[in-house]
Coordinates of C-alpha atoms in Angstrom, one line a residue:
X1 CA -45.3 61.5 -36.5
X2 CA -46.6 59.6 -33.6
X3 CA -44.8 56.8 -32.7
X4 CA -45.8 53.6 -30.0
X5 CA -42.6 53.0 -28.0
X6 CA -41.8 53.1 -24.9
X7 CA -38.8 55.0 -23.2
X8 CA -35.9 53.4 -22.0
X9 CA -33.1 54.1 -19.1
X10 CA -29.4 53.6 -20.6
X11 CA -27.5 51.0 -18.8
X12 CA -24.8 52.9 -16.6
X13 CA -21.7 51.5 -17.5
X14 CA -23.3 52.9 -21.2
X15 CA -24.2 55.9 -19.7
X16 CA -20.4 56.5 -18.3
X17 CA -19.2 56.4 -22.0
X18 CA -21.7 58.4 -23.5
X19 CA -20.2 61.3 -20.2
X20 CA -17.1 60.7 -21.4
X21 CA -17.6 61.5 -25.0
X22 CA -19.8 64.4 -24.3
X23 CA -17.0 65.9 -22.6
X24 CA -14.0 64.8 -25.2
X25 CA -16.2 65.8 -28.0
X26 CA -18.0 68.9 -26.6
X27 CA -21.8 68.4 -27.1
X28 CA -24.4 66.1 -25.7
X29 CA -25.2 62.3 -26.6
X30 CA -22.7 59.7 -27.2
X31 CA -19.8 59.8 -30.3
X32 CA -22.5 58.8 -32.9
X33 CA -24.7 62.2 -32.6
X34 CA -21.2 64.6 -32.1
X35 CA -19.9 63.3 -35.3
X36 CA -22.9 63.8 -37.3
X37 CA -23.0 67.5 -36.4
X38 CA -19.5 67.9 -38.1
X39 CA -19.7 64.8 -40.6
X40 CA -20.1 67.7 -43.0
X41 CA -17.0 69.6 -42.3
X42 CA -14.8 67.5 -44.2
X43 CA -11.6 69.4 -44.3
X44 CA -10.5 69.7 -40.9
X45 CA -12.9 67.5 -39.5
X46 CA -12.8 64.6 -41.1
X47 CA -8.7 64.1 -40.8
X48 CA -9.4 64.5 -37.2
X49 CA -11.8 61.7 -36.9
X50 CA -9.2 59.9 -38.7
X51 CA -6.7 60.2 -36.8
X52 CA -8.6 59.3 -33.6
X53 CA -9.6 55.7 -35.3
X54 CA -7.2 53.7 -34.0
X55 CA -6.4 49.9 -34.8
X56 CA -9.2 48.2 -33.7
X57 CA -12.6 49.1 -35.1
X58 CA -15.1 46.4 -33.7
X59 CA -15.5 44.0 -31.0
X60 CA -15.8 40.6 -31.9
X61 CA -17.1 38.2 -28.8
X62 CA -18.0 34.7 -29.5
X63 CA -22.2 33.8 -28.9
X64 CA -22.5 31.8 -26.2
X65 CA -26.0 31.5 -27.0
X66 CA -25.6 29.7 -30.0
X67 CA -23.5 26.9 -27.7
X68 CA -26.2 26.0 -25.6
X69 CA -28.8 23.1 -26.4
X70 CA -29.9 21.7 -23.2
X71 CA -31.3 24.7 -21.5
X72 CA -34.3 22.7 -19.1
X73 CA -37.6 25.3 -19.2
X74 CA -37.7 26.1 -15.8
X75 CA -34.0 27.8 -16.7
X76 CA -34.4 29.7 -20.1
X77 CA -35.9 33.0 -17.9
X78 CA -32.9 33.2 -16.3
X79 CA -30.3 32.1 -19.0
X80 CA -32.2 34.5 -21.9
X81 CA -31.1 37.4 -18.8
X82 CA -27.9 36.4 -18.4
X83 CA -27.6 36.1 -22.6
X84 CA -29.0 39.9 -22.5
X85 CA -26.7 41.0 -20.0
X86 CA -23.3 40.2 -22.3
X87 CA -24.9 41.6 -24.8
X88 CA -25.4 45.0 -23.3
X89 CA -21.3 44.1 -21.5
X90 CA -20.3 44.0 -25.4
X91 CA -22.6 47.2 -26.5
X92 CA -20.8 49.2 -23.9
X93 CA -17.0 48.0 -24.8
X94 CA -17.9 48.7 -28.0
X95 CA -19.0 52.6 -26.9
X96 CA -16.0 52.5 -24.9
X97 CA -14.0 51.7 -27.8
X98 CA -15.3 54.6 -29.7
X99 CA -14.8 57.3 -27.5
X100 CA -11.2 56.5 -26.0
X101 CA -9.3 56.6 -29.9
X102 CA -6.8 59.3 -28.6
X103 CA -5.6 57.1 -25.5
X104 CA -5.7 54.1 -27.7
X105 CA -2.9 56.1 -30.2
X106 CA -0.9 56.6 -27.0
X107 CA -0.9 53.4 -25.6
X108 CA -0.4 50.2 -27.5
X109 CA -1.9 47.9 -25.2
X110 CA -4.8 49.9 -24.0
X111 CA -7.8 48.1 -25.5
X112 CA -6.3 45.0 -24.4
X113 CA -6.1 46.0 -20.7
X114 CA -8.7 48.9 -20.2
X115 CA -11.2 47.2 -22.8
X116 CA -11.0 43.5 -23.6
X117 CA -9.5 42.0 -20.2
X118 CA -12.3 43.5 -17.9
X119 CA -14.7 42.7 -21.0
X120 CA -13.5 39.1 -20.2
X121 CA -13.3 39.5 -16.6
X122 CA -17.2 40.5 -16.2
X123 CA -18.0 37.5 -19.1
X124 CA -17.0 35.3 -17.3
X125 CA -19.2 35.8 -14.2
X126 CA -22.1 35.7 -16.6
X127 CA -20.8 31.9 -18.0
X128 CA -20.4 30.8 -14.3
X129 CA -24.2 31.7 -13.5
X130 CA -25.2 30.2 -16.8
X131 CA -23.3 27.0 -15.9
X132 CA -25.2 27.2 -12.1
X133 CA -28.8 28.1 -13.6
X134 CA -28.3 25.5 -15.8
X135 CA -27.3 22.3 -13.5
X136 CA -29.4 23.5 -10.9
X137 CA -32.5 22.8 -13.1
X138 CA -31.2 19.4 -14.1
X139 CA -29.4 20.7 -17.4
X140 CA -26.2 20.2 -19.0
X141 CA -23.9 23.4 -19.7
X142 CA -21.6 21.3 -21.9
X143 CA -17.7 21.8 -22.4
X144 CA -15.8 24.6 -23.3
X145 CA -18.0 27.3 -22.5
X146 CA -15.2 29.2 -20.0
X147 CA -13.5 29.4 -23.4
X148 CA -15.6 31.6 -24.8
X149 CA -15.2 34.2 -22.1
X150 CA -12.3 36.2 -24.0
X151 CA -13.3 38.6 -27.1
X152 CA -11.1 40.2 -29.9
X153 CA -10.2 43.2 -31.4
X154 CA -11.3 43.4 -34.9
X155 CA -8.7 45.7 -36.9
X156 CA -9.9 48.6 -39.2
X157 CA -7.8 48.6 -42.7
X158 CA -7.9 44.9 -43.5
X159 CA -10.5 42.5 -44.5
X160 CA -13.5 41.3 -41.9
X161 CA -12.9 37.6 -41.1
X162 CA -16.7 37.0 -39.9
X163 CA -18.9 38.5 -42.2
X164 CA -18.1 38.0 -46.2
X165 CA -17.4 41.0 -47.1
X166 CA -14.8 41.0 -49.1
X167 CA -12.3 44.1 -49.3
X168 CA -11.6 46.4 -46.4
X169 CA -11.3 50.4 -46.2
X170 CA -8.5 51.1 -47.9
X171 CA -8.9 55.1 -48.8
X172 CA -12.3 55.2 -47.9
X173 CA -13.9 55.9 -44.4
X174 CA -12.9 54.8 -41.6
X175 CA -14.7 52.9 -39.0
X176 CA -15.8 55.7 -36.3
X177 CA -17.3 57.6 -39.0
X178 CA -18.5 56.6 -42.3
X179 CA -19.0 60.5 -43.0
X180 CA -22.5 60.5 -42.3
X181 CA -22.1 60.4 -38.6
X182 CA -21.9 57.1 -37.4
X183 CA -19.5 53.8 -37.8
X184 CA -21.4 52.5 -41.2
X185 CA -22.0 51.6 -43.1
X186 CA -19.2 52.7 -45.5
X187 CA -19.1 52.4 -49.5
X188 CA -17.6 48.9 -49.2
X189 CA -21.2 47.4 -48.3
X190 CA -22.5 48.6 -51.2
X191 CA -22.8 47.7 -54.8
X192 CA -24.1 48.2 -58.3
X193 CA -26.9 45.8 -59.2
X194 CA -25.7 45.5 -62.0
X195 CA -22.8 44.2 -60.9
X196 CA -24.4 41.0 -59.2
X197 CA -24.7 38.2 -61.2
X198 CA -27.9 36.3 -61.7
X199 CA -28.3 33.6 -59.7
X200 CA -25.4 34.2 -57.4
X201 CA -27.0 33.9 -53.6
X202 CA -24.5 33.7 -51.7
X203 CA -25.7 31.1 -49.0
X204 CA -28.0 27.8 -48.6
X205 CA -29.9 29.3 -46.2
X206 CA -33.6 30.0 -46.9
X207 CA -34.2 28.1 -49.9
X208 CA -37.4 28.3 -51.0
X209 CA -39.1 24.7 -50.2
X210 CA -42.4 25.2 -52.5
X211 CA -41.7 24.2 -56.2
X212 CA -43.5 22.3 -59.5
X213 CA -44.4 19.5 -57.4
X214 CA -45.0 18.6 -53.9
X215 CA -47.5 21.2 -52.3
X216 CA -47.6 24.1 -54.8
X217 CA -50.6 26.5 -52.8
X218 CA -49.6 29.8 -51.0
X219 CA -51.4 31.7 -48.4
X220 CA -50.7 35.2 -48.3
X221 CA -51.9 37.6 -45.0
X222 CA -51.6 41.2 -45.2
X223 CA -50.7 42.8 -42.1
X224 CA -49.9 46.4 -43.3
X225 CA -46.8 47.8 -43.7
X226 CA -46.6 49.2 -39.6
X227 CA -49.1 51.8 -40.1
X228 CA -49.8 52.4 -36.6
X229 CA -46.1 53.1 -36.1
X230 CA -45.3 50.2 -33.4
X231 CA -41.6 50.1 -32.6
X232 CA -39.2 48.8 -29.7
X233 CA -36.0 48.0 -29.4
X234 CA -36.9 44.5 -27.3
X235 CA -36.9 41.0 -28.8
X236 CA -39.3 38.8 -27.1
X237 CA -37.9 35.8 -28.4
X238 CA -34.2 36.1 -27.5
X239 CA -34.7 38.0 -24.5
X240 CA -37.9 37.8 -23.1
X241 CA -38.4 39.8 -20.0
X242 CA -35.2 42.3 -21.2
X243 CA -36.5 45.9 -22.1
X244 CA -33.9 46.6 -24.9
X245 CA -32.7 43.4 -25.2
X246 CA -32.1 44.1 -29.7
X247 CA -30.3 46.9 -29.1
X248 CA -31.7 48.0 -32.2
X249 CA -35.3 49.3 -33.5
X250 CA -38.2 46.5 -34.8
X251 CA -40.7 47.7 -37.6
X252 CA -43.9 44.8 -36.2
X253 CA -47.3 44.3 -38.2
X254 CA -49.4 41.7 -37.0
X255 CA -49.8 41.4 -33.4
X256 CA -50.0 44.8 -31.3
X257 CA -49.2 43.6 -28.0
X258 CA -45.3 42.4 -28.6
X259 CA -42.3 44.0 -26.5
X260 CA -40.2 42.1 -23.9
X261 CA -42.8 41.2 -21.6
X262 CA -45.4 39.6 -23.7
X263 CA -46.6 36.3 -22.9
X264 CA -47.9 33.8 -24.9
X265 CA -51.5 35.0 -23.7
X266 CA -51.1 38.5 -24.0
X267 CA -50.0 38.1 -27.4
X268 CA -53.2 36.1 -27.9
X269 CA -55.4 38.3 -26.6
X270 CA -53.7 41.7 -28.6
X271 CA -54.9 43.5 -31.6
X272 CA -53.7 42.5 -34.9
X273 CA -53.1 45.2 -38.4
X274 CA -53.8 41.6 -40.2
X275 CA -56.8 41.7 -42.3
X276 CA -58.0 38.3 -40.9
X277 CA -58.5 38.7 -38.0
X278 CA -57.3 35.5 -37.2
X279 CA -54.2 35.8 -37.8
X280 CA -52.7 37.5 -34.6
X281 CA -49.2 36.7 -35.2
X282 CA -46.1 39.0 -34.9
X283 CA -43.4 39.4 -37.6
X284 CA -40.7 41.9 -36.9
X285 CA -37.7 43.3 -38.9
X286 CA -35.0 45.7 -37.7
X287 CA -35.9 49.2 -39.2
X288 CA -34.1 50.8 -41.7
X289 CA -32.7 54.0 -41.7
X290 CA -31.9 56.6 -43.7
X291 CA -28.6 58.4 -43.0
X292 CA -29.6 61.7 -43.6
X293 CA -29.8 63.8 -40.2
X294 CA -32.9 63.5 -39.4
X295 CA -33.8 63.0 -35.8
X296 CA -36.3 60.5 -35.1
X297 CA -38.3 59.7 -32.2
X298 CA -35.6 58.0 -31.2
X299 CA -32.8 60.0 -31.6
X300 CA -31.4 59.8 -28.0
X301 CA -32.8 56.3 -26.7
X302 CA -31.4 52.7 -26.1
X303 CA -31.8 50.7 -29.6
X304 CA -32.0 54.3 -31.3
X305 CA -29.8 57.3 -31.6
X306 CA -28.0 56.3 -27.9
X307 CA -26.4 52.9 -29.6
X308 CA -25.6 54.2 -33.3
X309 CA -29.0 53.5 -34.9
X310 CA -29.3 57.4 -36.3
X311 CA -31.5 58.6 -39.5
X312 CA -35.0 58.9 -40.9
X313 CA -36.8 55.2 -40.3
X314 CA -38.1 54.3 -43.9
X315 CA -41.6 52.4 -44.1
X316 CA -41.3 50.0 -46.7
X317 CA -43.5 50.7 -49.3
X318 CA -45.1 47.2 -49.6
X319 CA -44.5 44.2 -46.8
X320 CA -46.0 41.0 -48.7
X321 CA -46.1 37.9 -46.2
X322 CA -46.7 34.4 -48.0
X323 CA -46.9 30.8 -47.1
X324 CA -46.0 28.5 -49.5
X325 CA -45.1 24.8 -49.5
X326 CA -42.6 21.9 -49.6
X327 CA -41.7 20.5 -53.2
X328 CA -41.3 17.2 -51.5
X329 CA -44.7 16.7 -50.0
X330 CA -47.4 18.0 -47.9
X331 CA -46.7 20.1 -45.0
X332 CA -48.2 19.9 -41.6
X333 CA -49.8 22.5 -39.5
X334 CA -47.4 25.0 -37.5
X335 CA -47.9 24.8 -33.2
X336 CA -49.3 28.1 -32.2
X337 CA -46.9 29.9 -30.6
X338 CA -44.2 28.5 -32.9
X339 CA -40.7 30.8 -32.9
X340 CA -38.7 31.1 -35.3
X341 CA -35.6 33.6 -35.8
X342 CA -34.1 33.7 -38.9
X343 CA -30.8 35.3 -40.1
X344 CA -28.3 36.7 -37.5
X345 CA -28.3 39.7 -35.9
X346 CA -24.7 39.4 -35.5
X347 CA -23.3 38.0 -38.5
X348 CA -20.5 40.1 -39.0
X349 CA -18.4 38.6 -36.1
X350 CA -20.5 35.5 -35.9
X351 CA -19.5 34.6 -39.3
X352 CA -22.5 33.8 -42.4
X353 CA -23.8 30.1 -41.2
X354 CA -27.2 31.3 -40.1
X355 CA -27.2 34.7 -42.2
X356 CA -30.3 34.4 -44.6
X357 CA -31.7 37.6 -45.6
X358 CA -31.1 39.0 -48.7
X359 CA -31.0 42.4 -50.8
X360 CA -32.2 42.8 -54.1
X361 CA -33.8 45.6 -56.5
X362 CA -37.0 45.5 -58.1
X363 CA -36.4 44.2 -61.7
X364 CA -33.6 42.9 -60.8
X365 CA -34.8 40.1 -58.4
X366 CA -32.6 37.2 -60.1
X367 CA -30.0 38.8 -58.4
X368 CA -29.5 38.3 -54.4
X369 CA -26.7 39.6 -52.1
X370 CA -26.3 38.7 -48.7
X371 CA -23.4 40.9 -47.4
X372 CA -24.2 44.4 -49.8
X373 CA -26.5 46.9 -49.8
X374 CA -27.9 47.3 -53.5
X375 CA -27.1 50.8 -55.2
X376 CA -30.4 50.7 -57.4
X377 CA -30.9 52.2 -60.8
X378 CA -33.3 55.1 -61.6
X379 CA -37.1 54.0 -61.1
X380 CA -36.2 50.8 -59.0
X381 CA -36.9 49.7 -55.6
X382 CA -34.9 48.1 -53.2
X383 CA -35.8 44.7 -52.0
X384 CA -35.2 42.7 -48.9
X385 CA -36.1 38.5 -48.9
X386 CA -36.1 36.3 -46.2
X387 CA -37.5 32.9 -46.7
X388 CA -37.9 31.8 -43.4
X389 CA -36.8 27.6 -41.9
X390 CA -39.7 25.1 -43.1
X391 CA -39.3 22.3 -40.6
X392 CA -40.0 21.5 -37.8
X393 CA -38.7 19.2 -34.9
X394 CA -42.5 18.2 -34.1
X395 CA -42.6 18.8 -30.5
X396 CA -41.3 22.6 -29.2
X397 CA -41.9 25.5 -30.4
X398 CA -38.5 27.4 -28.9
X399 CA -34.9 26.2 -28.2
X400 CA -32.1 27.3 -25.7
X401 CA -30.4 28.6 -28.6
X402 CA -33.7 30.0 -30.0
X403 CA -32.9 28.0 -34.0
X404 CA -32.5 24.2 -33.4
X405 CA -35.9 23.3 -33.3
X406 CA -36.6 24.4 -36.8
X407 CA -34.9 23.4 -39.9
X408 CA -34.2 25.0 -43.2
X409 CA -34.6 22.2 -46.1
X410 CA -32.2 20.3 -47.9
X411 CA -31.4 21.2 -51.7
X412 CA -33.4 18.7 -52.6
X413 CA -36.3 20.2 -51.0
X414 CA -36.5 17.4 -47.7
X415 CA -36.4 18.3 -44.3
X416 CA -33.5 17.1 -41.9
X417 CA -34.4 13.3 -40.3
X418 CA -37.1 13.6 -37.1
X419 CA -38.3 16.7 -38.7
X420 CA -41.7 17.5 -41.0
X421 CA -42.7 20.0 -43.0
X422 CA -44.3 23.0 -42.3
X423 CA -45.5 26.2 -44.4
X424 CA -42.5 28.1 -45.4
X425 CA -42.8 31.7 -44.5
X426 CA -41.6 34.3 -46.9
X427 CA -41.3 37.8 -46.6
X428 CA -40.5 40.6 -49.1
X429 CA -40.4 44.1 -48.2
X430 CA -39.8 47.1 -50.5
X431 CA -38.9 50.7 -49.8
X432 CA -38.4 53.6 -52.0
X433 CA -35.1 55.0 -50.7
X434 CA -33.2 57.5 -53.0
X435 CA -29.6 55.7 -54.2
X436 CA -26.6 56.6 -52.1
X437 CA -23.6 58.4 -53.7
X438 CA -20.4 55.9 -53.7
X439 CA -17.5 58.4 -54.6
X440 CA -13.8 57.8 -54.0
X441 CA -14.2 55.5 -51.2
X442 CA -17.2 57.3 -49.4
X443 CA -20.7 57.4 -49.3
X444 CA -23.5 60.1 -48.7
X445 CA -26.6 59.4 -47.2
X446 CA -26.7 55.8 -47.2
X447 CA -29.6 53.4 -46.0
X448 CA -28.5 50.7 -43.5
X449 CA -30.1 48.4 -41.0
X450 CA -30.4 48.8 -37.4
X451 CA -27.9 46.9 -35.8
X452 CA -26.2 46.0 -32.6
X453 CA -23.7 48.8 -32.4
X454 CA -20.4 46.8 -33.0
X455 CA -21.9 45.0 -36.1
X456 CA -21.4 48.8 -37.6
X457 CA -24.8 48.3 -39.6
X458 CA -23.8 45.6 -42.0
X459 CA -25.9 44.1 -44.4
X460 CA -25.7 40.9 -43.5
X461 CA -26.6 41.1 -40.4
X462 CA -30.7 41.7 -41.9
X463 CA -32.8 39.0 -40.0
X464 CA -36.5 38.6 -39.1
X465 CA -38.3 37.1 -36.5
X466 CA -41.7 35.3 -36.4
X467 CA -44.1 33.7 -33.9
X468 CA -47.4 32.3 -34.7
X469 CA -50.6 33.1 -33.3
X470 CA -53.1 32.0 -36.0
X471 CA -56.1 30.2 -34.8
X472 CA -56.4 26.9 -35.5
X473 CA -59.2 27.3 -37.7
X474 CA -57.0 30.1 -39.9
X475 CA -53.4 27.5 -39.6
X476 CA -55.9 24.9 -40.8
X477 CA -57.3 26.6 -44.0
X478 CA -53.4 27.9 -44.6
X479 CA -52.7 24.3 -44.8
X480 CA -55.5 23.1 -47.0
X481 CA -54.8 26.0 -49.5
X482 CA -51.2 24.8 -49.4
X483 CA -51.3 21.5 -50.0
X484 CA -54.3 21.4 -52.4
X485 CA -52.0 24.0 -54.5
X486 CA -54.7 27.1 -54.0
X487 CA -53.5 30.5 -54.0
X488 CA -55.7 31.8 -50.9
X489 CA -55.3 35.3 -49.3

């Protein structure tokens, strides 16, 4: 099927691993596409591939975005860049990593000297320009960035410190190859429904803010469910002006003209798939994938097949957008242009304080994981929530660190001090996806997430972005309906 996307050029030093494991693995494309052509030859193959996974199975660099606050305007362009260049520095250690698991037997020390130090080395050029973008415009780095120059090995075998999961890969896959042809996810991300208990969501994060009192209306917009098959592997938000800058694929609906380099106009000049045609905004997801061979569109691109994200992409079945309200109170109107990231794309080294979306089954909705993906009974869909942060500092509608100024509420349904309310966006999507097979410490054909190639595809690192392009007219009757407790569409 036809597919709106734009080609993109592999960084070199990317481009230098995916040579090297062409030639160690015989075949074209990097260590992701070799391994699936043989994930099927289980016998010899498979205790081959486990014997090249060595001790380490991820990278785990601290986010030096999430450290900055005073970022002046004038420097975000160039600080966003430099934020988008480490990332691609830890994409291609990570695809370094991979592909060198026979010189890391051999040689103890060899992801600490040929991986990690030069990892730090080149990081910390980055954090010097940051600092010097950042005073020059009148800013204030802070303290203790330098620190977060050096990254760790994460080890394979034992239990991930930074994203909840619990359990590690003891007799099951290992992490180069989950048996399906790429690093994961493996049968340790998933679980039974059943075996969730009600009520057990496993974070504050994106409580919803409407209740039985306060401002009990909703708005719902229907945007479509990607119909016109617009995908990229940009983020306009966290790197604006960065082709590639996710690393990973976005389903949009809503607004047509978003990849890297949309402005703020462009966006309000593009197309929407919204109904109302006032509502131009974008809201983008990660795809998801199904692990089954196929060879998308994307099979040998940046954010695709190149950087792990393999399989058939799955359009959810429904994609249901609502506003809804603050239990507390009225809520005020949202700024156009508002920006709001929820959730984390990297979660599983960041750790869970900003993870947020959730997994579920239809049916089975009173129970919501975080860190799994849901093995769904016969007849039942799976589900994915994200109740998006419902206040607002009242004056910008971005941050340096893209989250500070918006809020999610309190328990009690209030927003933070210096904050107000504003609609709470909610999004459920649903897909028809068949139920993996979990046997003996593997899994066939599982669905996963795109992903930034060291988070290996982990459910908890699900988020969803937003930016708001209503028209005042449309944010205006989205506010009336809300706080007069209508149910509008």
């Amino acid at each position: 099927m036809g597919r709106n996307t734009r080609k993109r050029r592999m960084p070199l030093a990317a481009k230098a691993v995916a040579g090297a494991a062409a030639l160690a693995l015989g075949g074209g494309g990097l260590v992701w596409a070799n391994f699936h052509a043989s994930a099927h030859e289980r016998h010899a193959g498979h205790d081959r591939t486990r014997s090249v996974a060595a001790q380490v199975a991820t990278i785990n660099c601290p986010d030096v975005g999430q450290r900055l606050s005073d970022v002046p305007d004038q420097a975000r362009g160039e600080v966003d860049g430099e934020l988008a260049t480490m990332d691609s520095q830890i994409t291609d250690a990570y695809q370094q990593l991979a592909t060198t698991r026979r010189a890391q037997e051999g040689d103890p020390q060899y992801v600490q000297n040929t991986i990690l130090g030069p990892l730090e080395d080149r990081r910390k050029v980055i954090i010097d320009r940051i600092k010097l973008e950042i005073d020059r415009a009148g800013g204030r780095a802070g303290d203790g960035l330098d620190e977060l120059a050096g990254c760790e090995g994460q080890p394979a075998g034992t239990p991930q410190d930074g994203g909840g999961q619990e359990g590690g890969q003891e007799g099951g896959q290992d992490q180069d190859d989950n048996g399906n042809g790429v690093a994961g996810p493996v049968a340790d991300d998933f679980v039974d429904i059943n075996d969730v208990r009600p009520g057990s969501r496993n974070t504050r994060n994106g409580l919803a803010s409407n209740g039985d009192s306060g401002s009990r209306g909703t708005f719902t917009t229907d945007c479509g469910v990607n119909e016109n098959n617009l995908f990229n592997s940009d983020n306009v938000i966290a790197a604006p002006g960065v082709g590639n800058g996710a690393h990973h694929t976005h389903d949009y609906v809503g607004n047509q003209g978003n990849n890297a380099f949309a402005g703020d106009e462009d966006l309000a000049r593009a197309a929407t798939t919204c109904k109302n045609q006032g509502d131009r905004s974008t809201y983008f997801w990660p795809v998801l994938r199904l692990q089954d061979g196929t060879r998308e569109f994307d099979a040998d691109d940046d954010g695709g097949g190149a950087e792990g994200n393999v399989g058939k992409i799955l359009k959810p079945a429904q994609a249901e957008l609502r506003f809804t309200g603050n239990k507390r109170g009225d809520v005020v109107a949202m700024p156009k242009f508002l920006r709001i990231i929820t959730g984390d794309a990297k979660s599983f080294t960041n750790g869970e304080a900003n993870a947020n979306s959730s997994w579920s089954c239809t049916g089975f909705e009173d129970r919501q994981i975080t860190d799994k993906y849901p093995l769904c009974p016969e007849g039942s869909q799976v589900v994915r929530t994200t109740n998006f942060q419902s206040c607002w500092d009242g004056q910008n509608t971005d941050s340096a660190n893209h989250r500070t100024h918006t809020a999610f509420v309190r328990e009690d349904g209030s927003c933070p001090d210096g904050f107000q309310a504003i609609p709470q966006l909610q999004v459920r999507l649903v897909y028809d996806i068949p139920t993996p097979t979990v046997e003996n410490g593997q899994v066939t054909n599982p669905y996963a997430v795109d992903s930034f190639p060291e988070q290996l595809h982990k459910p908890i690192t699900d988020h969803n972005d937003f930016i708001n392009v209503m028209d005042e007219s449309l944010m205006n009757r989205v506010v009336k309906c809300i706080n007069k407790g209508k149910n509008c569409t």
